[in-house]
Amino acid sequence: VSPSERKASPKVDGGTDSQDVAADLGVDHQVIVGAVKSLQALGEVISAEQKSSRHWELTGEGREIAEQGSHEARVFNAIPDEGLPQNQLMKMPSGKVGFSKAMSNKWIRLDKAHEGGPRVFKTVEAIEDTVRDKLQLVQKGQSAKLEDKEKNELKKRKLLSEVTVKSYWITKGSSFSTTITKQETELTPEMIASGSWKEKKFKPYNFEAMGVAPDCGHLHPLMKVRTQFRQIFLEMGFTEMPTNNFIESSFWNFDSLFQPQQHPARDQHDTFFISDPALAHEFPQDYLERVKKVHSEGGYGSQGYKYDWKIEEAQKNLLRTHTTAVSARMLYKLAQQEKFTPVKYFSIDRVFRNETLDATHLAEFHQIEGVVADYGLTLGNLMGILHQFFTKLGITKLRFKPAYNPYTEPSMEVFSYHEGLKKWVEVGNSGVFRPEMLLPMGLPEGVSVIAWGLSLERYVDTHT
Amino acid sequence: MYLNNKMLFSIHILADEEFDELCFEFGLELDEITSEKEILIREQGGEKAEGASDVVLYKIDVPANRYDLLCLEGLVRGLQVFKEKLEAPRYKRVSPADGGEPQRLVITEETASVRPHAVAAVLRNITFTQERYESFIELQEKLHQNICRKRTLVAIGTHDLDTISGPFTYTAKPPGEIRFKPLSQSREYTAAELMSLYKTDSHLRHYLHIIENEPLYPIIYDSNGIVLSMPPIINGDHSKISLNTKNIFIECTATDLTKAKITLDMVVTMFSVYCDEPFTVEEAEVVYPDGRLSVYPELAYRTETLSGDFINKRVGINESAESIAQLLTRMCLRSEVSGEGDLIQVEIPPTRADVIHACDIMEDAAIAYGFNNIVRSTPRTYTVANQLPVNKLTELLRQDLTAAGFTEALTFALCSEEDIADKLRKNITETRAVHISNPKTADFQVARTSLLPGLLKTIAANRKMPLPLKLFEISDVVLKDETKDVGARNNRRLCAVYYNKSPGFEVIHGLLDRVMQLLDVKPGRNQGYHIQASYLKIYFNDSTFFPGRCAEIFSCGKSIGHLGVLHPDVISRFELTMPCSAIDIDIEPFL
């Protein structure tokens, strides 16, 4: 037991205040506080309840005055009966303050006309230094004897200050003892080797504290969800499309999808166009002719859009506005195979829209896309596969709303019931690719292609 | 567009929930349920709203291709037919009732260079009310924004026929020679004056560019030289329509004839309901410069024949041809079974210009059947999944880099020229960057050519986090590449930075060693990997790094990137204060 710990042990059964202990023992209160804390760490030796109290304390200047007298008293005492030249008095440490105070107390007077310069004389025989007396009372812990007004006056003169003191109310604990054993903080290799751990007591751990963060990096949260979606597609047998081409031609991004050249999405306001390299220079020529024809004249059972289709418009390079541009390339490639084989494709990658960045708009985001091409696929199949896909995300309540999209018909918005928001929220878009898109590619007539897409960012916003 | 209770009642809907369901089923967006008062309070403040109507209004958004639902008349008609409360009307083009000559619009050859097409029609004996009149104006505005592509493709002009006399001439003249009193103005202006007058008009200024730089402006006169309109900007004041107008002359001028015909059909089919002889439209003749004469509006009905089996197979249902014909009729596509097998004759009315293929008919059958009544089934398509090799490698490396203590960042693929050039102490012409022609802000001038600026910006945004900061990203940059059809390609790169009180070259070097170990490339000069000093004068890339603190990385004899301590100027240009080292490599050689 260290001396301070012993001192902190309650002397009486009823308990005691740590402040009183410090006063009784004549040591600093902080020493007692430290002792209380180390006794607490030993378990139930003592119990200590924290409390706070306010009390008056002398400032540095206050202590000086309590010892040496007030400035005005010191000035008074320095003046001999024959007086003192004012300039000499002013050189005293208490000179300036003491002079004006002593003057206003009418203890001294100033003879300005004195030969040899202004001179200060006592006006009374003796004085009573009340300031010092009051401060000494506070020093003895008897501040209660002073009136509030007096204390505030001294506070204003910066001789007193009111402080809040945190102290402990100490009582005996359930395993109170006057002897204590030093506790070990940690188990050491030496203790294990010597077996000394058997005799030692160990400090309890603080289980309330947080642990130390492990020394590792983290994946980006959005990319973790991307991995999750990727995994779902792979589990469902979908092959990943090569979407590592942010720059796309208008031809693959729009024309091949039967999106007319005057469509608002092709406006400068919505799409980032490229100034360098401004134009794409290579297209499958006969396919391009078929695309031109289906837009301007129709065919494949379609009326077409009946407008003047321009190659210049199709050549314009842009930052792809959707990964469906890649789906179009993949389906075209599929159509060039000797014999059609069913495919399931997916991609999750960046797409771009000409937006000004704010809290609800991003100029780039990740589009998740799934595509299935096979003979005889139905709208019911699209809904069935969407149901399986979303079930893997834990979303089981789906419903479908008719929508419009230039390259799918039918088009369906996918809504899921959000258990948190208690309402139906849109989770994606889906549809069956139009024959005007598929047939010019050379896909067989009976082949249907169903597809759906959603935004990774939007999904994370509403569902995580 | 706002619907009120009266209109809901006309489609036999009483409860809000029921209407919400109907909108969902039909593919409309019920945006909100509000009132005139609420709208005024929101838009103009409480004072203006005093005394405004409390009547409940339903705000509806319509799909972009359904022009026939753009006005209340069309929307309510469509829903009434859908709910089988009304049979779809038949729209009819008629000759003038008095047996006289039809109105005629003559196009002169001067229009060829600026706006070569025009179509016209007449609505006879129409009765407007305030509501109908407002709806008529609003429909024109919506068509202008929508199918007319902000008046670039088509512009509509409607005129009080009783104030003008045909034949009308559609011509084009130099702006200085055009002079008339436009709508809502008190005096005459020349076309040139009008163009400058409308520069500050919040509405019209958006259309000026369409003809501004043309030597000749389109203009329509009546037989007395009165100006009907100067398309696509403004109509004349003389022929303006009012609540009391009985006979309306409608002209649409266009650069796209197909869209002009559709637009005209829409206006007349929607508002002929208010004519004394409902759903009839008086024809007008349009004479082309070559003497060709066409009669408008076309109001063409087209018949498509398809089989019930086609619909059943595409939708995934099993309905009789009769029942499918009934479904289609509810979508304003009057259909009947033709008697041969399960063939259905479907009549596409002039209001449904969006129906251009059998698949559009199939969709309507599915909507009328109810998307949510279709049985959901799993396709039997058997396929084997494959990962894209570069993504597979990326996924594996990302995991291992986090295990090595680095945290993944996700940064934008677009940035400013400054980010990839000046701030990295490079010249923009050396970067092979792809440039964007129309960014709205400087943040999107180029596609990134390096992942480094994004990571440094991420560090700058996280300066308050405890040091060291260790970040990485594996993603694509974009580089110009003549060998590709579009002249550019993506390149998958791995970039990592270490930011601390000391540069930590050894940390970044250690990361390279770990990555190479994972890629199964051993240290060594020939078949392995090594790094070697990179000198400023030989390799321009080095300018990003501190002189003498940069090495080029070689794997199997091929340069794959750099690592080193960043140049102090680079650090301060990204508003950072601590030393920083970085590695930037191309991972595609490891595929």
PDB file of N, CA and C in Angstrom, chain B residues 470-527:
ATOM      1  N   LYS B 470      -3.442   5.192 -46.926  1.00  0.00           N
ATOM      2  CA  LYS B 470      -3.016   4.221 -47.943  1.00  0.00           C
ATOM      3  C   LYS B 470      -4.224   3.886 -48.804  1.00  0.00           C
ATOM      4  N   LEU B 471      -4.238   4.353 -50.046  1.00  0.00           N
ATOM      5  CA  LEU B 471      -5.404   4.170 -50.913  1.00  0.00           C
ATOM      6  C   LEU B 471      -5.011   3.477 -52.216  1.00  0.00           C
ATOM      7  N   PHE B 472      -5.997   2.792 -52.805  1.00  0.00           N
ATOM      8  CA  PHE B 472      -5.757   2.241 -54.136  1.00  0.00           C
ATOM      9  C   PHE B 472      -7.044   2.250 -54.940  1.00  0.00           C
ATOM     10  N   GLU B 473      -6.901   2.129 -56.228  1.00  0.00           N
ATOM     11  CA  GLU B 473      -8.053   1.933 -57.113  1.00  0.00           C
ATOM     12  C   GLU B 473      -7.585   1.084 -58.284  1.00  0.00           C
ATOM     13  N   ILE B 474      -8.414   0.120 -58.666  1.00  0.00           N
ATOM     14  CA  ILE B 474      -8.140  -0.624 -59.900  1.00  0.00           C
ATOM     15  C   ILE B 474      -9.318  -0.360 -60.809  1.00  0.00           C
ATOM     16  N   SER B 475      -9.088   0.393 -61.838  1.00  0.00           N
ATOM     17  CA  SER B 475     -10.191   0.778 -62.711  1.00  0.00           C
ATOM     18  C   SER B 475      -9.646   1.195 -64.075  1.00  0.00           C
ATOM     19  N   ASP B 476     -10.569   1.666 -64.939  1.00  0.00           N
ATOM     20  CA  ASP B 476     -10.175   1.981 -66.303  1.00  0.00           C
ATOM     21  C   ASP B 476      -9.808   3.445 -66.484  1.00  0.00           C
ATOM     22  N   VAL B 477      -8.777   3.675 -67.287  1.00  0.00           N
ATOM     23  CA  VAL B 477      -8.507   5.005 -67.826  1.00  0.00           C
ATOM     24  C   VAL B 477      -8.836   4.890 -69.322  1.00  0.00           C
ATOM     25  N   VAL B 478      -8.902   6.039 -69.994  1.00  0.00           N
ATOM     26  CA  VAL B 478      -9.248   6.022 -71.422  1.00  0.00           C
ATOM     27  C   VAL B 478      -8.136   6.703 -72.215  1.00  0.00           C
ATOM     28  N   LEU B 479      -7.694   6.031 -73.258  1.00  0.00           N
ATOM     29  CA  LEU B 479      -6.612   6.561 -74.088  1.00  0.00           C
ATOM     30  C   LEU B 479      -7.026   6.541 -75.555  1.00  0.00           C
ATOM     31  N   LYS B 480      -6.590   7.551 -76.287  1.00  0.00           N
ATOM     32  CA  LYS B 480      -6.847   7.545 -77.722  1.00  0.00           C
ATOM     33  C   LYS B 480      -6.088   6.373 -78.340  1.00  0.00           C
ATOM     34  N   ASP B 481      -6.741   5.697 -79.296  1.00  0.00           N
ATOM     35  CA  ASP B 481      -6.114   4.551 -79.946  1.00  0.00           C
ATOM     36  C   ASP B 481      -6.702   4.405 -81.344  1.00  0.00           C
ATOM     37  N   GLU B 482      -5.904   4.786 -82.322  1.00  0.00           N
ATOM     38  CA  GLU B 482      -6.343   4.799 -83.725  1.00  0.00           C
ATOM     39  C   GLU B 482      -6.799   3.429 -84.222  1.00  0.00           C
ATOM     40  N   THR B 483      -6.313   2.357 -83.595  1.00  0.00           N
ATOM     41  CA  THR B 483      -6.638   1.034 -84.116  1.00  0.00           C
ATOM     42  C   THR B 483      -8.067   0.609 -83.767  1.00  0.00           C
ATOM     43  N   LYS B 484      -8.736   1.354 -82.872  1.00  0.00           N
ATOM     44  CA  LYS B 484     -10.102   0.985 -82.483  1.00  0.00           C
ATOM     45  C   LYS B 484     -11.130   1.709 -83.358  1.00  0.00           C
ATOM     46  N   ASP B 485     -12.306   1.119 -83.532  1.00  0.00           N
ATOM     47  CA  ASP B 485     -13.318   1.717 -84.413  1.00  0.00           C
ATOM     48  C   ASP B 485     -13.711   3.125 -83.979  1.00  0.00           C
ATOM     49  N   VAL B 486     -13.717   3.358 -82.648  1.00  0.00           N
ATOM     50  CA  VAL B 486     -14.101   4.688 -82.169  1.00  0.00           C
ATOM     51  C   VAL B 486     -12.889   5.575 -81.919  1.00  0.00           C
ATOM     52  N   GLY B 487     -11.671   5.036 -82.122  1.00  0.00           N
ATOM     53  CA  GLY B 487     -10.460   5.842 -81.943  1.00  0.00           C
ATOM     54  C   GLY B 487     -10.004   5.980 -80.511  1.00  0.00           C
ATOM     55  N   ALA B 488     -10.524   5.159 -79.615  1.00  0.00           N
ATOM     56  CA  ALA B 488     -10.099   5.214 -78.213  1.00  0.00           C
ATOM     57  C   ALA B 488     -10.345   3.866 -77.564  1.00  0.00           C
ATOM     58  N   ARG B 489      -9.629   3.610 -76.468  1.00  0.00           N
ATOM     59  CA  ARG B 489      -9.843   2.357 -75.737  1.00  0.00           C
ATOM     60  C   ARG B 489      -9.664   2.588 -74.244  1.00  0.00           C
ATOM     61  N   ASN B 490     -10.235   1.677 -73.475  1.00  0.00           N
ATOM     62  CA  ASN B 490     -10.011   1.700 -72.028  1.00  0.00           C
ATOM     63  C   ASN B 490      -8.730   0.943 -71.714  1.00  0.00           C
ATOM     64  N   ASN B 491      -8.141   1.265 -70.580  1.00  0.00           N
ATOM     65  CA  ASN B 491      -6.969   0.524 -70.117  1.00  0.00           C
ATOM     66  C   ASN B 491      -7.125   0.328 -68.609  1.00  0.00           C
ATOM     67  N   ARG B 492      -7.072  -0.948 -68.184  1.00  0.00           N
ATOM     68  CA  ARG B 492      -7.274  -1.245 -66.759  1.00  0.00           C
ATOM     69  C   ARG B 492      -5.959  -1.010 -66.013  1.00  0.00           C
ATOM     70  N   ARG B 493      -6.001  -0.155 -65.026  1.00  0.00           N
ATOM     71  CA  ARG B 493      -4.786   0.180 -64.303  1.00  0.00           C
ATOM     72  C   ARG B 493      -4.950  -0.034 -62.808  1.00  0.00           C
ATOM     73  N   LEU B 494      -3.821  -0.245 -62.158  1.00  0.00           N
ATOM     74  CA  LEU B 494      -3.788  -0.337 -60.698  1.00  0.00           C
ATOM     75  C   LEU B 494      -2.962   0.843 -60.218  1.00  0.00           C
ATOM     76  N   CYS B 495      -3.543   1.638 -59.334  1.00  0.00           N
ATOM     77  CA  CYS B 495      -2.813   2.780 -58.787  1.00  0.00           C
ATOM     78  C   CYS B 495      -2.962   2.743 -57.275  1.00  0.00           C
ATOM     79  N   ALA B 496      -1.858   3.024 -56.562  1.00  0.00           N
ATOM     80  CA  ALA B 496      -1.928   3.078 -55.102  1.00  0.00           C
ATOM     81  C   ALA B 496      -1.061   4.229 -54.627  1.00  0.00           C
ATOM     82  N   VAL B 497      -1.481   4.858 -53.533  1.00  0.00           N
ATOM     83  CA  VAL B 497      -0.679   5.952 -52.977  1.00  0.00           C
ATOM     84  C   VAL B 497      -0.489   5.743 -51.474  1.00  0.00           C
ATOM     85  N   TYR B 498       0.651   6.244 -50.999  1.00  0.00           N
ATOM     86  CA  TYR B 498       0.980   6.194 -49.569  1.00  0.00           C
ATOM     87  C   TYR B 498       1.278   7.622 -49.144  1.00  0.00           C
ATOM     88  N   TYR B 499       0.562   8.127 -48.172  1.00  0.00           N
ATOM     89  CA  TYR B 499       0.652   9.541 -47.783  1.00  0.00           C
ATOM     90  C   TYR B 499       0.958   9.599 -46.300  1.00  0.00           C
ATOM     91  N   ASN B 500       2.150  10.167 -45.963  1.00  0.00           N
ATOM     92  CA  ASN B 500       2.556  10.140 -44.550  1.00  0.00           C
ATOM     93  C   ASN B 500       3.606  11.221 -44.331  1.00  0.00           C
ATOM     94  N   LYS B 501       4.161  11.276 -43.113  1.00  0.00           N
ATOM     95  CA  LYS B 501       5.174  12.287 -42.825  1.00  0.00           C
ATOM     96  C   LYS B 501       6.481  12.005 -43.549  1.00  0.00           C
ATOM     97  N   SER B 502       6.703  10.733 -43.894  1.00  0.00           N
ATOM     98  CA  SER B 502       7.864  10.417 -44.722  1.00  0.00           C
ATOM     99  C   SER B 502       7.347   9.770 -45.998  1.00  0.00           C
ATOM    100  N   PRO B 503       8.092   9.872 -47.102  1.00  0.00           N
ATOM    101  CA  PRO B 503       7.539   9.458 -48.405  1.00  0.00           C
ATOM    102  C   PRO B 503       7.125   7.988 -48.490  1.00  0.00           C
ATOM    103  N   GLY B 504       7.837   7.101 -47.803  1.00  0.00           N
ATOM    104  CA  GLY B 504       7.444   5.695 -47.806  1.00  0.00           C
ATOM    105  C   GLY B 504       7.591   5.001 -49.142  1.00  0.00           C
ATOM    106  N   PHE B 505       8.667   5.345 -49.870  1.00  0.00           N
ATOM    107  CA  PHE B 505       8.924   4.649 -51.131  1.00  0.00           C
ATOM    108  C   PHE B 505       8.955   3.142 -50.911  1.00  0.00           C
ATOM    109  N   GLU B 506       9.583   2.745 -49.777  1.00  0.00           N
ATOM    110  CA  GLU B 506       9.730   1.317 -49.499  1.00  0.00           C
ATOM    111  C   GLU B 506       8.367   0.638 -49.296  1.00  0.00           C
ATOM    112  N   VAL B 507       7.384   1.404 -48.827  1.00  0.00           N
ATOM    113  CA  VAL B 507       6.049   0.824 -48.621  1.00  0.00           C
ATOM    114  C   VAL B 507       5.411   0.514 -49.973  1.00  0.00           C
ATOM    115  N   ILE B 508       5.496   1.508 -50.879  1.00  0.00           N
ATOM    116  CA  ILE B 508       4.926   1.344 -52.211  1.00  0.00           C
ATOM    117  C   ILE B 508       5.697   0.269 -52.983  1.00  0.00           C
ATOM    118  N   HIS B 509       7.024   0.246 -52.795  1.00  0.00           N
ATOM    119  CA  HIS B 509       7.843  -0.789 -53.426  1.00  0.00           C
ATOM    120  C   HIS B 509       7.432  -2.162 -52.904  1.00  0.00           C
ATOM    121  N   GLY B 510       7.172  -2.232 -51.595  1.00  0.00           N
ATOM    122  CA  GLY B 510       6.741  -3.486 -50.979  1.00  0.00           C
ATOM    123  C   GLY B 510       5.406  -3.944 -51.548  1.00  0.00           C
ATOM    124  N   LEU B 511       4.551  -2.962 -51.836  1.00  0.00           N
ATOM    125  CA  LEU B 511       3.252  -3.307 -52.419  1.00  0.00           C
ATOM    126  C   LEU B 511       3.443  -3.892 -53.821  1.00  0.00           C
ATOM    127  N   LEU B 512       4.368  -3.304 -54.576  1.00  0.00           N
ATOM    128  CA  LEU B 512       4.671  -3.841 -55.912  1.00  0.00           C
ATOM    129  C   LEU B 512       5.143  -5.292 -55.788  1.00  0.00           C
ATOM    130  N   ASP B 513       6.059  -5.527 -54.821  1.00  0.00           N
ATOM    131  CA  ASP B 513       6.577  -6.886 -54.629  1.00  0.00           C
ATOM    132  C   ASP B 513       5.442  -7.867 -54.330  1.00  0.00           C
ATOM    133  N   ARG B 514       4.496  -7.405 -53.477  1.00  0.00           N
ATOM    134  CA  ARG B 514       3.373  -8.270 -53.103  1.00  0.00           C
ATOM    135  C   ARG B 514       2.473  -8.554 -54.312  1.00  0.00           C
ATOM    136  N   VAL B 515       2.189  -7.510 -55.091  1.00  0.00           N
ATOM    137  CA  VAL B 515       1.338  -7.678 -56.282  1.00  0.00           C
ATOM    138  C   VAL B 515       1.989  -8.658 -57.249  1.00  0.00           C
ATOM    139  N   MET B 516       3.306  -8.523 -57.435  1.00  0.00           N
ATOM    140  CA  MET B 516       4.016  -9.399 -58.363  1.00  0.00           C
ATOM    141  C   MET B 516       4.030 -10.830 -57.847  1.00  0.00           C
ATOM    142  N   GLN B 517       4.132 -10.969 -56.536  1.00  0.00           N
ATOM    143  CA  GLN B 517       4.096 -12.306 -55.928  1.00  0.00           C
ATOM    144  C   GLN B 517       2.733 -12.954 -56.220  1.00  0.00           C
ATOM    145  N   LEU B 518       1.653 -12.131 -56.081  1.00  0.00           N
ATOM    146  CA  LEU B 518       0.306 -12.636 -56.338  1.00  0.00           C
ATOM    147  C   LEU B 518       0.136 -13.010 -57.809  1.00  0.00           C
ATOM    148  N   LEU B 519       0.791 -12.241 -58.679  1.00  0.00           N
ATOM    149  CA  LEU B 519       0.670 -12.494 -60.120  1.00  0.00           C
ATOM    150  C   LEU B 519       1.638 -13.586 -60.570  1.00  0.00           C
ATOM    151  N   ASP B 520       2.394 -14.117 -59.588  1.00  0.00           N
ATOM    152  CA  ASP B 520       3.346 -15.186 -59.860  1.00  0.00           C
ATOM    153  C   ASP B 520       4.450 -14.749 -60.829  1.00  0.00           C
ATOM    154  N   VAL B 521       4.913 -13.523 -60.644  1.00  0.00           N
ATOM    155  CA  VAL B 521       6.071 -13.045 -61.411  1.00  0.00           C
ATOM    156  C   VAL B 521       7.200 -12.854 -60.399  1.00  0.00           C
ATOM    157  N   LYS B 522       8.340 -13.494 -60.649  1.00  0.00           N
ATOM    158  CA  LYS B 522       9.426 -13.448 -59.670  1.00  0.00           C
ATOM    159  C   LYS B 522      10.363 -12.288 -59.970  1.00  0.00           C
ATOM    160  N   PRO B 523      11.072 -11.813 -58.949  1.00  0.00           N
ATOM    161  CA  PRO B 523      12.030 -10.741 -59.233  1.00  0.00           C
ATOM    162  C   PRO B 523      13.095 -11.253 -60.209  1.00  0.00           C
ATOM    163  N   GLY B 524      13.513 -10.390 -61.109  1.00  0.00           N
ATOM    164  CA  GLY B 524      14.527 -10.827 -62.068  1.00  0.00           C
ATOM    165  C   GLY B 524      14.445  -9.996 -63.330  1.00  0.00           C
ATOM    166  N   ARG B 525      15.546  -9.969 -64.069  1.00  0.00           N
ATOM    167  CA  ARG B 525      15.634  -9.070 -65.229  1.00  0.00           C
ATOM    168  C   ARG B 525      14.903  -9.605 -66.461  1.00  0.00           C
ATOM    169  N   ASN B 526      14.907 -10.889 -66.687  1.00  0.00           N
ATOM    170  CA  ASN B 526      14.378 -11.370 -67.954  1.00  0.00           C
ATOM    171  C   ASN B 526      12.930 -11.841 -67.876  1.00  0.00           C
ATOM    172  N   GLN B 527      12.729 -13.023 -67.292  1.00  0.00           N
ATOM    173  CA  GLN B 527      11.355 -13.510 -67.195  1.00  0.00           C
ATOM    174  C   GLN B 527      10.635 -12.966 -65.966  1.00  0.00           C
TER     175      GLN B 527
END
